[in-house]
Structures are given as structure tokens and as C-alpha cells.
Amino acid sequence: MSAPLEFAATVVGGSPTTEQDDGFVGYVFGLAAREDGSEGCLLVQRADDPRPEEEPYCLVWGEQEGTTYGGVERAVVDDGGVTFELTTLNAAELGTPRQFRITFPAQHTDAVRWGLIRTLGVGVVT
């Protein structure tokens, strides 16, 4: 079963990662429709010290439906939603349209903005 292309997140959050537990030092931020990741899920993982040949972040869509490294041109966070704009290649790798939206309860807007800035970078998130 594949994840929906757009979904309403009820679970929003992130946490630091460690080499010992996760295999890299950085941060993971996620938006999910349900705690178990069903009905829609997007994880954004950032390595704080990637190798020079690696992208600093990756996106994982659904329950391993797709993964892509880099490629987010812009993430626009507004009150209760975020719209992602990806390159054509990265959207194809992820299995999504170039532009997609995830909604969430408006009280999580600041947490979503901060989590995406932490993982995607300040120049990508508006």
C-alpha cells in the first residue's frame, strides 16, 4: 500500500540523532497522519557533518515508499500547512509530484518551521 500524495499530519516532531543509535549525527523531523506512519508520513533527516560527496539531508516518504537525497527547492510554511517544491528528479525518486502540501494543526506551525529549518536549511524554508 502506498502513502497518499497529500495528507493531514496529526503527529509532528523531531529529535537529535547520534552515531551510536542512528548511524549519523544530526536531526530527524517528521510529519505523520498517525503514530504508526500509516495514512501518510514524511521524514526529513539531516547529517550535521556529511561527506563532501553527500547531500546533507534526505527525505523518506511513507513507509519506505521513496527516498531522495537533497532536491528541495523551497518549503513554504504557513499557518497549519507546508508546501514542498522539489526538483523533477528528486520528486520522481520520492514518488511525489514536484509540489505537494501537508497540513497539520495550526498550533504546530512554529515547530514545523523550526524543524524544517533545522533539517533543510534556512535558505530553503520560507
Coordinates of N, CA and C in Angstrom, one line a residue:
M1 N 0.8 -1.2 0.0 CA 0.0 0.0 0.0 C 0.9 1.2 0.0
S2 N 0.6 2.2 -0.8 CA 1.4 3.4 -0.9 C 0.8 4.5 -0.1
A3 N 1.6 5.4 0.3 CA 1.2 6.6 1.1 C 0.4 7.6 0.1
P4 N -0.5 8.3 0.7 CA -1.2 9.3 -0.1 C -0.3 10.4 -0.5
L5 N -0.6 11.1 -1.6 CA 0.3 12.1 -2.1 C 0.2 13.4 -1.3
E6 N -0.9 13.6 -0.6 CA -1.0 14.7 0.3 C -1.8 14.2 1.5
F7 N -1.5 14.7 2.7 CA -2.1 14.2 3.9 C -2.2 15.2 5.0
A8 N -3.0 15.0 6.0 CA -3.1 15.9 7.1 C -2.3 15.2 8.3
A9 N -1.3 15.9 8.8 CA -0.5 15.3 9.8 C -1.1 15.6 11.2
T10 N -1.2 14.7 12.0 CA -1.6 14.9 13.4 C -0.4 14.7 14.4
V11 N 0.7 14.1 13.9 CA 1.9 13.9 14.6 C 3.0 14.7 14.0
V12 N 3.6 15.6 14.8 CA 4.7 16.5 14.3 C 5.8 16.5 15.3
G13 N 7.0 16.3 14.9 CA 8.1 16.4 15.9 C 9.4 16.0 15.3
G14 N 10.5 16.2 16.1 CA 11.8 15.9 15.7 C 12.7 15.5 16.9
S15 N 13.9 15.0 16.6 CA 14.8 14.7 17.6 C 16.2 14.6 17.1
P16 N 17.2 14.9 17.9 CA 18.6 14.8 17.5 C 18.9 13.3 17.3
T17 N 19.9 13.1 16.5 CA 20.4 11.7 16.2 C 21.8 11.6 16.7
T18 N 22.2 10.3 16.9 CA 23.6 10.1 17.3 C 24.2 9.0 16.4
E19 N 25.5 9.0 16.4 CA 26.2 8.0 15.6 C 25.8 6.6 16.1
Q20 N 25.8 6.4 17.4 CA 25.6 5.1 18.0 C 24.2 4.6 17.7
D21 N 23.2 5.4 17.9 CA 21.8 5.0 17.7 C 21.3 5.0 16.3
D22 N 21.7 6.0 15.5 CA 21.1 6.3 14.2 C 22.1 6.1 13.0
G23 N 23.4 6.1 13.3 CA 24.4 6.0 12.3 C 24.9 7.3 11.8
F24 N 24.3 8.4 12.3 CA 24.8 9.7 11.9 C 24.4 10.7 13.0
V25 N 25.2 11.8 13.1 CA 24.9 12.9 14.0 C 24.1 14.0 13.2
G26 N 23.0 14.3 13.7 CA 22.2 15.3 13.0 C 20.8 15.4 13.6
Y27 N 19.8 15.4 12.8 CA 18.4 15.7 13.3 C 17.4 15.0 12.3
V28 N 16.4 14.4 12.9 CA 15.3 13.9 12.1 C 14.0 14.6 12.5
F29 N 13.3 15.0 11.5 CA 12.0 15.7 11.7 C 10.9 15.0 10.9
G30 N 9.7 14.9 11.5 CA 8.7 14.1 10.7 C 7.3 14.7 10.9
L31 N 6.5 14.5 9.9 CA 5.1 14.8 9.9 C 4.4 13.5 9.5
A32 N 3.4 13.1 10.3 CA 2.7 11.8 10.0 C 1.2 12.0 10.3
A33 N 0.4 11.3 9.6 CA -1.0 11.3 9.8 C -1.3 10.5 11.1
R34 N -0.6 9.4 11.4 CA -0.8 8.6 12.5 C 0.5 8.2 13.2
E35 N 0.5 7.9 14.4 CA 1.7 7.5 15.2 C 2.5 6.4 14.4
D36 N 1.8 5.4 13.8 CA 2.5 4.3 13.2 C 3.0 4.6 11.8
G37 N 2.7 5.8 11.3 CA 3.2 6.2 10.0 C 2.2 5.9 8.8
S38 N 1.1 5.2 9.2 CA 0.2 4.9 8.1 C -0.6 6.1 7.8
E39 N -1.2 6.1 6.6 CA -2.1 7.2 6.1 C -1.3 8.4 5.7
G40 N 0.0 8.3 5.7 CA 0.9 9.4 5.3 C 2.0 9.8 6.2
C41 N 3.2 9.9 5.7 CA 4.3 10.2 6.6 C 5.5 10.8 5.7
L42 N 6.1 11.8 6.2 CA 7.3 12.3 5.6 C 8.4 12.6 6.7
L43 N 9.5 12.0 6.5 CA 10.7 12.2 7.4 C 11.7 12.9 6.7
V44 N 12.3 13.9 7.3 CA 13.5 14.7 6.8 C 14.6 14.5 7.7
Q45 N 15.7 13.9 7.2 CA 16.9 13.6 8.0 C 18.1 14.4 7.6
R46 N 18.8 15.0 8.5 CA 19.9 15.9 8.2 C 21.1 15.4 8.9
A47 N 22.2 15.2 8.2 CA 23.5 14.9 8.8 C 24.2 16.2 9.0
D48 N 24.7 16.4 10.2 CA 25.4 17.7 10.5 C 26.8 17.8 9.9
D49 N 27.4 16.6 9.6 CA 28.7 16.6 9.0 C 28.8 15.6 7.9
P50 N 28.1 15.9 6.8 CA 28.1 14.9 5.7 C 29.4 14.9 5.0
R51 N 29.7 13.7 4.4 CA 30.9 13.7 3.5 C 30.7 14.7 2.4
P52 N 31.8 15.2 1.8 CA 31.7 16.2 0.7 C 30.9 15.7 -0.5
E53 N 30.9 14.4 -0.8 CA 30.1 14.0 -1.9 C 28.7 13.7 -1.6
E54 N 28.2 13.9 -0.4 CA 26.9 13.5 0.0 C 26.0 14.8 0.2
E55 N 24.7 14.7 0.0 CA 23.8 15.7 0.3 C 23.6 15.7 1.8
P56 N 23.4 16.9 2.4 CA 23.3 16.9 3.9 C 22.0 16.4 4.4
Y57 N 20.9 16.3 3.5 CA 19.6 15.8 4.0 C 19.0 14.8 3.0
C58 N 18.1 14.0 3.6 CA 17.3 13.2 2.7 C 15.8 13.2 3.2
L59 N 14.9 12.9 2.3 CA 13.5 12.8 2.6 C 13.1 11.3 2.4
V60 N 12.3 10.8 3.3 CA 11.7 9.5 3.2 C 10.2 9.7 3.2
W61 N 9.5 9.2 2.2 CA 8.1 9.3 2.0 C 7.4 8.0 2.4
G62 N 6.4 8.1 3.2 CA 5.6 7.0 3.6 C 6.4 5.9 4.3
E63 N 6.0 4.7 4.3 CA 6.7 3.6 4.9 C 7.7 3.1 3.9
Q64 N 8.8 3.8 3.7 CA 9.8 3.5 2.7 C 9.3 3.4 1.3
E65 N 8.3 4.2 1.0 CA 7.8 4.2 -0.4 C 8.8 4.9 -1.3
G66 N 9.5 5.9 -0.8 CA 10.5 6.5 -1.6 C 11.5 7.3 -0.7
T67 N 12.7 7.4 -1.2 CA 13.8 8.2 -0.6 C 14.5 9.0 -1.6
T68 N 14.8 10.3 -1.3 CA 15.6 11.1 -2.2 C 16.6 11.9 -1.3
Y69 N 17.7 12.2 -1.9 CA 18.7 13.0 -1.2 C 18.8 14.4 -1.8
G70 N 18.6 15.4 -1.0 CA 18.6 16.8 -1.5 C 17.4 17.0 -2.3
G71 N 17.4 18.1 -3.1 CA 16.4 18.4 -4.1 C 15.2 19.2 -3.7
V72 N 15.1 19.7 -2.4 CA 14.0 20.6 -2.0 C 14.4 22.0 -2.4
E73 N 13.7 22.5 -3.4 CA 14.0 23.9 -3.8 C 13.4 24.9 -2.9
R74 N 12.2 24.6 -2.3 CA 11.6 25.5 -1.4 C 10.6 24.8 -0.5
A75 N 10.5 25.2 0.7 CA 9.4 24.7 1.6 C 8.7 25.9 2.2
V76 N 7.5 26.1 1.9 CA 6.8 27.3 2.4 C 5.8 26.9 3.5
V77 N 6.1 27.4 4.7 CA 5.3 27.1 5.9 C 4.4 28.2 6.1
D78 N 3.1 27.9 6.2 CA 2.1 28.9 6.6 C 1.3 28.4 7.8
D79 N 0.4 29.1 8.2 CA -0.4 28.7 9.4 C -1.2 27.4 9.2
G80 N -0.6 26.3 9.6 CA -1.3 25.0 9.5 C -1.0 24.2 8.3
G81 N 0.1 24.6 7.6 CA 0.5 23.8 6.4 C 1.9 24.1 5.9
V82 N 2.4 23.2 5.1 CA 3.7 23.4 4.4 C 3.6 22.8 3.0
T83 N 4.0 23.6 2.1 CA 4.1 23.2 0.7 C 5.5 23.0 0.3
F84 N 5.8 21.8 -0.2 CA 7.2 21.5 -0.7 C 7.3 21.6 -2.2
E85 N 8.4 22.2 -2.7 CA 8.7 22.2 -4.1 C 10.0 21.5 -4.3
L86 N 10.0 20.5 -5.1 CA 11.2 19.6 -5.3 C 11.6 19.7 -6.8
T87 N 12.9 19.4 -7.1 CA 13.3 19.3 -8.4 C 12.5 18.1 -9.1
T88 N 12.5 18.1 -10.4 CA 11.8 17.0 -11.1 C 12.4 15.6 -10.7
L89 N 13.7 15.5 -10.8 CA 14.4 14.3 -10.5 C 14.1 13.8 -9.1
N90 N 14.2 14.7 -8.1 CA 14.0 14.3 -6.7 C 12.6 13.9 -6.4
A91 N 11.6 14.6 -7.0 CA 10.2 14.3 -6.9 C 10.0 12.9 -7.4
A92 N 10.6 12.6 -8.6 CA 10.4 11.2 -9.2 C 11.0 10.2 -8.3
E93 N 12.2 10.4 -7.7 CA 12.8 9.5 -6.8 C 11.9 9.2 -5.5
L94 N 11.3 10.3 -5.0 CA 10.5 10.2 -3.9 C 9.1 9.6 -4.2
G95 N 8.7 9.7 -5.4 CA 7.4 9.2 -5.8 C 6.2 10.2 -5.5
T96 N 6.5 11.5 -5.6 CA 5.6 12.5 -5.4 C 5.5 13.5 -6.6
P97 N 4.5 14.4 -6.6 CA 4.6 15.5 -7.6 C 5.7 16.4 -7.2
R98 N 6.1 17.3 -8.1 CA 7.1 18.3 -7.8 C 6.7 19.2 -6.6
Q99 N 5.4 19.5 -6.6 CA 4.9 20.3 -5.5 C 3.8 19.5 -4.7
F100 N 3.9 19.4 -3.4 CA 2.8 18.8 -2.6 C 2.7 19.5 -1.3
R101 N 1.6 19.3 -0.7 CA 1.3 20.0 0.6 C 0.9 19.0 1.7
I102 N 1.3 19.4 2.9 CA 1.0 18.6 4.1 C 0.4 19.6 5.1
T103 N -0.8 19.3 5.5 CA -1.4 20.2 6.5 C -1.2 19.6 7.9
F104 N -1.4 20.4 8.9 CA -1.2 20.0 10.3 C -1.9 21.0 11.2
P105 N -2.2 20.7 12.5 CA -2.8 21.6 13.4 C -2.0 22.9 13.5
A106 N -2.7 24.0 13.4 CA -2.1 25.3 13.3 C -1.1 25.6 14.5
Q107 N -1.4 25.0 15.6 CA -0.6 25.3 16.8 C 0.8 24.7 16.7
H108 N 1.0 23.8 15.6 CA 2.4 23.3 15.4 C 3.2 24.1 14.3
T109 N 2.7 25.2 13.9 CA 3.3 25.9 12.8 C 4.8 26.3 13.2
D110 N 5.0 26.8 14.4 CA 6.4 27.2 14.7 C 7.3 26.0 14.8
A111 N 6.8 24.9 15.4 CA 7.6 23.7 15.5 C 7.9 23.1 14.1
V112 N 7.0 23.2 13.1 CA 7.2 22.7 11.8 C 8.3 23.6 11.1
R113 N 8.1 24.9 11.2 CA 9.1 25.8 10.6 C 10.5 25.6 11.2
W114 N 10.6 25.5 12.5 CA 11.9 25.2 13.1 C 12.5 23.9 12.7
G115 N 11.7 22.8 12.7 CA 12.2 21.5 12.3 C 12.6 21.4 10.9
L116 N 11.9 22.1 10.0 CA 12.3 22.2 8.6 C 13.6 23.0 8.4
I117 N 13.7 24.1 9.1 CA 14.9 24.9 9.0 C 16.1 24.1 9.5
R118 N 15.9 23.4 10.6 CA 17.0 22.6 11.1 C 17.4 21.5 10.2
T119 N 16.5 20.9 9.4 CA 16.8 19.8 8.5 C 17.1 20.2 7.1
L120 N 16.4 21.2 6.6 CA 16.6 21.6 5.1 C 17.5 22.8 5.0
G121 N 17.5 23.6 6.0 CA 18.3 24.8 5.9 C 17.5 26.1 5.8
V122 N 18.1 27.2 6.4 CA 17.4 28.4 6.4 C 17.1 29.0 5.0
G123 N 17.9 28.7 4.0 CA 17.7 29.3 2.7 C 16.6 28.6 1.9
V124 N 16.1 27.4 2.4 CA 15.1 26.7 1.7 C 13.7 26.9 2.3
V125 N 13.6 27.2 3.6 CA 12.3 27.3 4.2 C 12.0 28.8 4.3
T126 N 10.7 29.0 3.9 CA 10.2 30.4 4.0 C 8.9 30.4 4.7

